[in-house]
mmCIF file of C-alpha atoms and ligand atoms in Angstrom:
data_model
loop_
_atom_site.group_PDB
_atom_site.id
_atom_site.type_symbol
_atom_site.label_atom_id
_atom_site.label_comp_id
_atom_site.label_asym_id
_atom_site.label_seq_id
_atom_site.Cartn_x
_atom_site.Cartn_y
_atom_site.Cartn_z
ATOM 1 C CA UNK A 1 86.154 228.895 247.917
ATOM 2 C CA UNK A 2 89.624 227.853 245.871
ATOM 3 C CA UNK A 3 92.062 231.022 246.277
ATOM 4 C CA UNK A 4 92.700 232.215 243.021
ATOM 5 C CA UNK A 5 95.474 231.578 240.986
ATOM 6 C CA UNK A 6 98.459 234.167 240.405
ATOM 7 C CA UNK A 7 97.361 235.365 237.364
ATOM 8 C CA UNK A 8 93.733 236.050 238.231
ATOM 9 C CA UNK A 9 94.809 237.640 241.525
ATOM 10 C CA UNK A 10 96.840 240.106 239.776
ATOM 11 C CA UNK A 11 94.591 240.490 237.169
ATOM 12 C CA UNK A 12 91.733 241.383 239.870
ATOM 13 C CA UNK A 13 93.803 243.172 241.661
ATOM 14 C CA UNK A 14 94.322 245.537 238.729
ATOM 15 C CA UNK A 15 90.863 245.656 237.711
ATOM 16 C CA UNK A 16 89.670 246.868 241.238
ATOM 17 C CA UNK A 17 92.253 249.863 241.734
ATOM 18 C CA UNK A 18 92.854 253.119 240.049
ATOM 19 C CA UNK A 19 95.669 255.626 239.607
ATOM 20 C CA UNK A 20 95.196 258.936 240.957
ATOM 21 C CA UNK A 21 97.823 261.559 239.095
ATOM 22 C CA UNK A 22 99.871 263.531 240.954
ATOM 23 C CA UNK A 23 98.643 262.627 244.449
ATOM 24 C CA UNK A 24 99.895 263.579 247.279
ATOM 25 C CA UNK A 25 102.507 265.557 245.206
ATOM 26 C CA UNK A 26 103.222 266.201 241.398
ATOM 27 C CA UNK A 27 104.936 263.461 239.333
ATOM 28 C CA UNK A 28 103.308 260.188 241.514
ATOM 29 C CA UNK A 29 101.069 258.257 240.600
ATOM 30 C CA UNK A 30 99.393 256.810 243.661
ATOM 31 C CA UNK A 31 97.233 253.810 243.303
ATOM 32 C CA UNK A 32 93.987 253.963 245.167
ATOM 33 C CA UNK A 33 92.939 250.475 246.711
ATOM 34 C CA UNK A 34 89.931 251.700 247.643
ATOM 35 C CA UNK A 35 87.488 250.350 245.234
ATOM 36 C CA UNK A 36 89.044 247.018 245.684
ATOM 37 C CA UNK A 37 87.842 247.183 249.276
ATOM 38 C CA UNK A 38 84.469 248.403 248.562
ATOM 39 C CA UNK A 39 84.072 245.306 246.724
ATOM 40 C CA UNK A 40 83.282 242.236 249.108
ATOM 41 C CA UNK A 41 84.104 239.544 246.653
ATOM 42 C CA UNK A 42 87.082 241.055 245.161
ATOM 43 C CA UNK A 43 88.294 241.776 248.790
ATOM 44 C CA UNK A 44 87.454 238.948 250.025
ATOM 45 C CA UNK A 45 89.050 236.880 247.523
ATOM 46 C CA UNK A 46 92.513 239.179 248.110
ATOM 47 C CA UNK A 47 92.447 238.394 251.797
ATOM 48 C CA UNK A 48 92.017 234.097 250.954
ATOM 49 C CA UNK A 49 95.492 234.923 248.436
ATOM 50 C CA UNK A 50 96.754 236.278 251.642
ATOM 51 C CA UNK A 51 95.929 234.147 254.485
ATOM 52 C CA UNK A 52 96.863 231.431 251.814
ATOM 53 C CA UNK A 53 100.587 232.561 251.638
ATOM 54 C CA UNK A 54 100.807 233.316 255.030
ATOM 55 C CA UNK A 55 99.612 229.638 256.164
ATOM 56 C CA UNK A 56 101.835 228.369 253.545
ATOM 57 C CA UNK A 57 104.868 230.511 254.971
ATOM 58 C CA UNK A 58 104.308 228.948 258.469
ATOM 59 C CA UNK A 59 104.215 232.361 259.903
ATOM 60 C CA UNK A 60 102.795 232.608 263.672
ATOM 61 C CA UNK A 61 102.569 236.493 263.199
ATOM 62 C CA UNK A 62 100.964 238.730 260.596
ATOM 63 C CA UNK A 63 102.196 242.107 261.002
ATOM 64 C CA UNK A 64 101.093 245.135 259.043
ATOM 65 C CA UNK A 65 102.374 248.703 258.288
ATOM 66 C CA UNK A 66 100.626 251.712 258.898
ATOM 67 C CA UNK A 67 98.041 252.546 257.492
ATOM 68 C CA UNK A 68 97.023 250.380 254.703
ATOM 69 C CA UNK A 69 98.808 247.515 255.571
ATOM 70 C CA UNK A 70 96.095 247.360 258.571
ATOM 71 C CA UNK A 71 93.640 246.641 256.135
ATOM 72 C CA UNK A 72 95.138 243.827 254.627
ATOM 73 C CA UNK A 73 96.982 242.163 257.967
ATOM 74 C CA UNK A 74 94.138 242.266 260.398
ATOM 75 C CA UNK A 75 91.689 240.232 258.414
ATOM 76 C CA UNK A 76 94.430 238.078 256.540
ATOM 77 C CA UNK A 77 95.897 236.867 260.099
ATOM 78 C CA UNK A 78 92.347 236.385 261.607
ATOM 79 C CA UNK A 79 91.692 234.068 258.592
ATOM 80 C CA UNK A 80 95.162 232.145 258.408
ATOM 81 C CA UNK A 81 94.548 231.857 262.401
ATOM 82 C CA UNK A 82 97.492 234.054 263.895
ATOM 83 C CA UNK A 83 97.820 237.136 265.452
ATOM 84 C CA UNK A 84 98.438 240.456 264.355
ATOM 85 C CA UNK A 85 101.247 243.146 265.414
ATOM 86 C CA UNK A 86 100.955 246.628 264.282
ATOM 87 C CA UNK A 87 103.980 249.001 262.731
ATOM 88 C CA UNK A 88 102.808 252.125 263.586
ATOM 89 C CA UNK A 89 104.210 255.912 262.968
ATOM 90 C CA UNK A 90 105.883 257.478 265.228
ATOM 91 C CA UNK A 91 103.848 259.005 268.472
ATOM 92 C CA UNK A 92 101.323 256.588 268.708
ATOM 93 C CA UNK A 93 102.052 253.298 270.962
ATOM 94 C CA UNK A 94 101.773 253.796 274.377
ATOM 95 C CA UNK A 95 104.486 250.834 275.432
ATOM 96 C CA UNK A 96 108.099 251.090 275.311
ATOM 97 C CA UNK A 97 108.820 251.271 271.339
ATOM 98 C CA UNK A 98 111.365 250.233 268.963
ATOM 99 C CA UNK A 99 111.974 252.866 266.378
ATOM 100 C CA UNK A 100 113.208 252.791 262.597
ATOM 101 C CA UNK A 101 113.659 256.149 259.935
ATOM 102 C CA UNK A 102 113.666 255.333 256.498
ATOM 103 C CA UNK A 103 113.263 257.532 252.978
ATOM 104 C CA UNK A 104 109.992 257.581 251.360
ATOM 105 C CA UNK A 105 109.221 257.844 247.693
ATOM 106 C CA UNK A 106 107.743 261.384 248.934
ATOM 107 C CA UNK A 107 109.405 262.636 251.869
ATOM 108 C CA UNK A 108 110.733 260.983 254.819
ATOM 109 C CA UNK A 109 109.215 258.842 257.841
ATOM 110 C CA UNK A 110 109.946 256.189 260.892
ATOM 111 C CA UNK A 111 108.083 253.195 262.032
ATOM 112 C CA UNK A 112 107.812 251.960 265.645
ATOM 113 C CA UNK A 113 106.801 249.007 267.355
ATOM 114 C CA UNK A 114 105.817 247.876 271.123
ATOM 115 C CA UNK A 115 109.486 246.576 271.866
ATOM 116 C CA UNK A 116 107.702 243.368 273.191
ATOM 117 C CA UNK A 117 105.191 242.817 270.856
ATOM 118 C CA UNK A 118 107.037 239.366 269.974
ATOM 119 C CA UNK A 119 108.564 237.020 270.999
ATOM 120 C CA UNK A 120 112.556 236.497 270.204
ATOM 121 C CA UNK A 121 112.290 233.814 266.983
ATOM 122 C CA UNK A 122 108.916 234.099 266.124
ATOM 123 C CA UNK A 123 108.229 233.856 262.365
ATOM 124 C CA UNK A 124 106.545 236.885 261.072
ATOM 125 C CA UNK A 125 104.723 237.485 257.708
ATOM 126 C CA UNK A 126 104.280 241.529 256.984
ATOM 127 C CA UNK A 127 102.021 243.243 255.082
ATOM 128 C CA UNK A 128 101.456 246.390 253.199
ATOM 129 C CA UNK A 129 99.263 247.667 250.137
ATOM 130 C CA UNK A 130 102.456 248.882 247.951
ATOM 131 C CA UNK A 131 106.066 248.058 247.353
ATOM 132 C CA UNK A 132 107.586 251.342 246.231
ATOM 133 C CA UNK A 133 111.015 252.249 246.483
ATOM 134 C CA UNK A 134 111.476 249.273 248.875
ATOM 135 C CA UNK A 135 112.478 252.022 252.075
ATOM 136 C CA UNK A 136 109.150 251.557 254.616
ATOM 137 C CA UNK A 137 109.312 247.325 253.876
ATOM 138 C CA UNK A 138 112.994 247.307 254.573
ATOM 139 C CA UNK A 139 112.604 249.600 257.909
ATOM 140 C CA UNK A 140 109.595 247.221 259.226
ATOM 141 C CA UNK A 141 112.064 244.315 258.007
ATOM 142 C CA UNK A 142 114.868 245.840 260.433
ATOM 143 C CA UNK A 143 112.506 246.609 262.963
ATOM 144 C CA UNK A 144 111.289 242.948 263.718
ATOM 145 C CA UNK A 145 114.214 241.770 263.081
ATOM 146 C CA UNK A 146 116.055 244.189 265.766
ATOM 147 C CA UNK A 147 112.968 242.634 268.084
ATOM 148 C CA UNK A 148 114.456 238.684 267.417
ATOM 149 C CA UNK A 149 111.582 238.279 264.508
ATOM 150 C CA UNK A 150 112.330 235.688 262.097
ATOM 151 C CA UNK A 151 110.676 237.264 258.665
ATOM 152 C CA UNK A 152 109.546 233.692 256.516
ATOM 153 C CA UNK A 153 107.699 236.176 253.855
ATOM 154 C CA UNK A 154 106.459 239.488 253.096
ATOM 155 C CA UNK A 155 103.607 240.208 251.089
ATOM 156 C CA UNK A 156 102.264 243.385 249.148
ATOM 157 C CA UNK A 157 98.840 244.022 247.042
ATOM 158 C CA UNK A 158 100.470 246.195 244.544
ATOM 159 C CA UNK A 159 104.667 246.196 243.678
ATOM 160 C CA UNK A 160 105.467 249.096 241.555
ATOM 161 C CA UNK A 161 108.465 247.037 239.874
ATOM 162 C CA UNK A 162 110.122 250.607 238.537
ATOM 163 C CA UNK A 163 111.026 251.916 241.366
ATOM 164 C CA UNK A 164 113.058 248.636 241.871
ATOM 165 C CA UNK A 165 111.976 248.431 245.402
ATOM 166 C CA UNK A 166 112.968 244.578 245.859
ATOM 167 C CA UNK A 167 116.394 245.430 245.441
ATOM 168 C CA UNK A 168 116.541 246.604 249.272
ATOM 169 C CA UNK A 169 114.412 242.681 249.876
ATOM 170 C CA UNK A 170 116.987 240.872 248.639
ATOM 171 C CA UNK A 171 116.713 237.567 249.922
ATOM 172 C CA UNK A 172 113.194 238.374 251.282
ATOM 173 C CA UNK A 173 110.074 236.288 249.961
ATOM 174 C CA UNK A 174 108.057 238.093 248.377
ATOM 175 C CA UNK A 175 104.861 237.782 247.433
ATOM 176 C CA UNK A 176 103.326 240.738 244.970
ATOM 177 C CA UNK A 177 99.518 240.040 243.802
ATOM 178 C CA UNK A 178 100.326 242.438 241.111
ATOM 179 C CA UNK A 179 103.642 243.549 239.966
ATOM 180 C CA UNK A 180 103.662 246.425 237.175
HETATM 181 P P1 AMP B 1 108.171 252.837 249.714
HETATM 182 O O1 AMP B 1 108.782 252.964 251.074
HETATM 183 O O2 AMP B 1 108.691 253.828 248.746
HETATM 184 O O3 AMP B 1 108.228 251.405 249.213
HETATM 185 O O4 AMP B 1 106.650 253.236 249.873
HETATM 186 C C1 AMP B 1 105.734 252.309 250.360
HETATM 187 C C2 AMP B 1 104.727 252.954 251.266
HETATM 188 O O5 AMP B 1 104.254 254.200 250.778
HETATM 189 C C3 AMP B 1 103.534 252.058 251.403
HETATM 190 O O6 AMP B 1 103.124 252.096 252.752
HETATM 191 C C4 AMP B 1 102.507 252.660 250.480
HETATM 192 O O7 AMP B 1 101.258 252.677 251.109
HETATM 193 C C5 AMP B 1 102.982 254.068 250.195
HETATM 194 N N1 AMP B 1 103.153 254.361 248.772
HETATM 195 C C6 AMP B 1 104.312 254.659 248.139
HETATM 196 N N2 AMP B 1 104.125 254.923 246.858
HETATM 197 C C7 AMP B 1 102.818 254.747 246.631
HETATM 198 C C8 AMP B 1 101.997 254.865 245.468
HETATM 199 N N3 AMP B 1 102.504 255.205 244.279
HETATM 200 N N4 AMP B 1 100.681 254.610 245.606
HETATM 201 C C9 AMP B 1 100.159 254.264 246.800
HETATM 202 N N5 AMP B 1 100.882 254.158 247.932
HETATM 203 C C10 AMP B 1 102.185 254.398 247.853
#
């Protein structure tokens, strides 16, 4: 099947999550993905936009961030043909890890990765559900970079374009299926 074009992504994309008020702490507005994944053709037609850019990118590596980004990564590399590296929080790879802190929109957090999970100059895509203030993208940015990674793109379901989270990408491509 064709993958969609941007418009209809986005506009699928939008019809297939929800806002949930004041979750996980007054004031933000966290948007659900979930019935987007419950939906086979709607996901399905997210992870072709996906494995699409990343082919297009020439990326050898998808890598996702914890946890959501799993979701999207694993399937989108498996269809686009490359592997997948996980960016995980802190305490739970059992190799020597690499280790970034950043802020959070709520609260603060780190990222690690297996130090050797790739290979100095290998072109990574990565992957999460939502571009926010732009802090965990920017850590897992440093973080495979720190490891020799060569980032040719970065792509996100949902950008929340207020919180001016691209600022901290600058000079990153992005790819946002729905920007609001
Ligand atoms: P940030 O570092 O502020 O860009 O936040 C991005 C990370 O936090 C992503 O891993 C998202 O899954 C999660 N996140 C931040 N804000 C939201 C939100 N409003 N709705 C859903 N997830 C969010």
């Amino acid at each position: 099947m064709a993958v969609l074009p941007a418009a209809q992504i986005g506009d699928l994309v939008a019809a297939h999550c929800r806002d949930i008020a004041d979750f996980p702490t007054p004031g933000v507005v966290f948007k659900d993905i979930t019935p987007l994944l419950a939906d086979a053709t709607a996901f399905a037609r997210v992870i072709d936009y996906l494995a699409d850019a990343t082919a297009r990118s020439g990326a050898e590596l998808v890598v996702g961030i914890e946890a959501r980004g799993f979701i999207l990564a694993a399937p989108a590399a498996l269809q686009a043909g490359v592997g997948f590296v996980p960016l995980r929080k802190p305490g739970k790879l059992p190799g020597v890890t690499l280790r970034e802190s950043y802020a959070l929109e709520y609260g603060e957090a780190a990222l690690e990765m297996h130090e050797d999970a790739i290979r100095p100059g290998t072109r990574v895509m990565i992957m999460d559900d939502v571009l926010a203030t732009g802090g965990t993208a920017a850590a897992g940015a440093d973080l495979l970079e720190r490891a020799g990674g060569q980032i040719v793109g970065m792509a996100f379901l949902i950008e929340l374009g207020f919180l001016g989270g691209r600022t901290k990408l600058a000079g990153r491509d992005l790819t946002c299926l729905l920007s609001i």
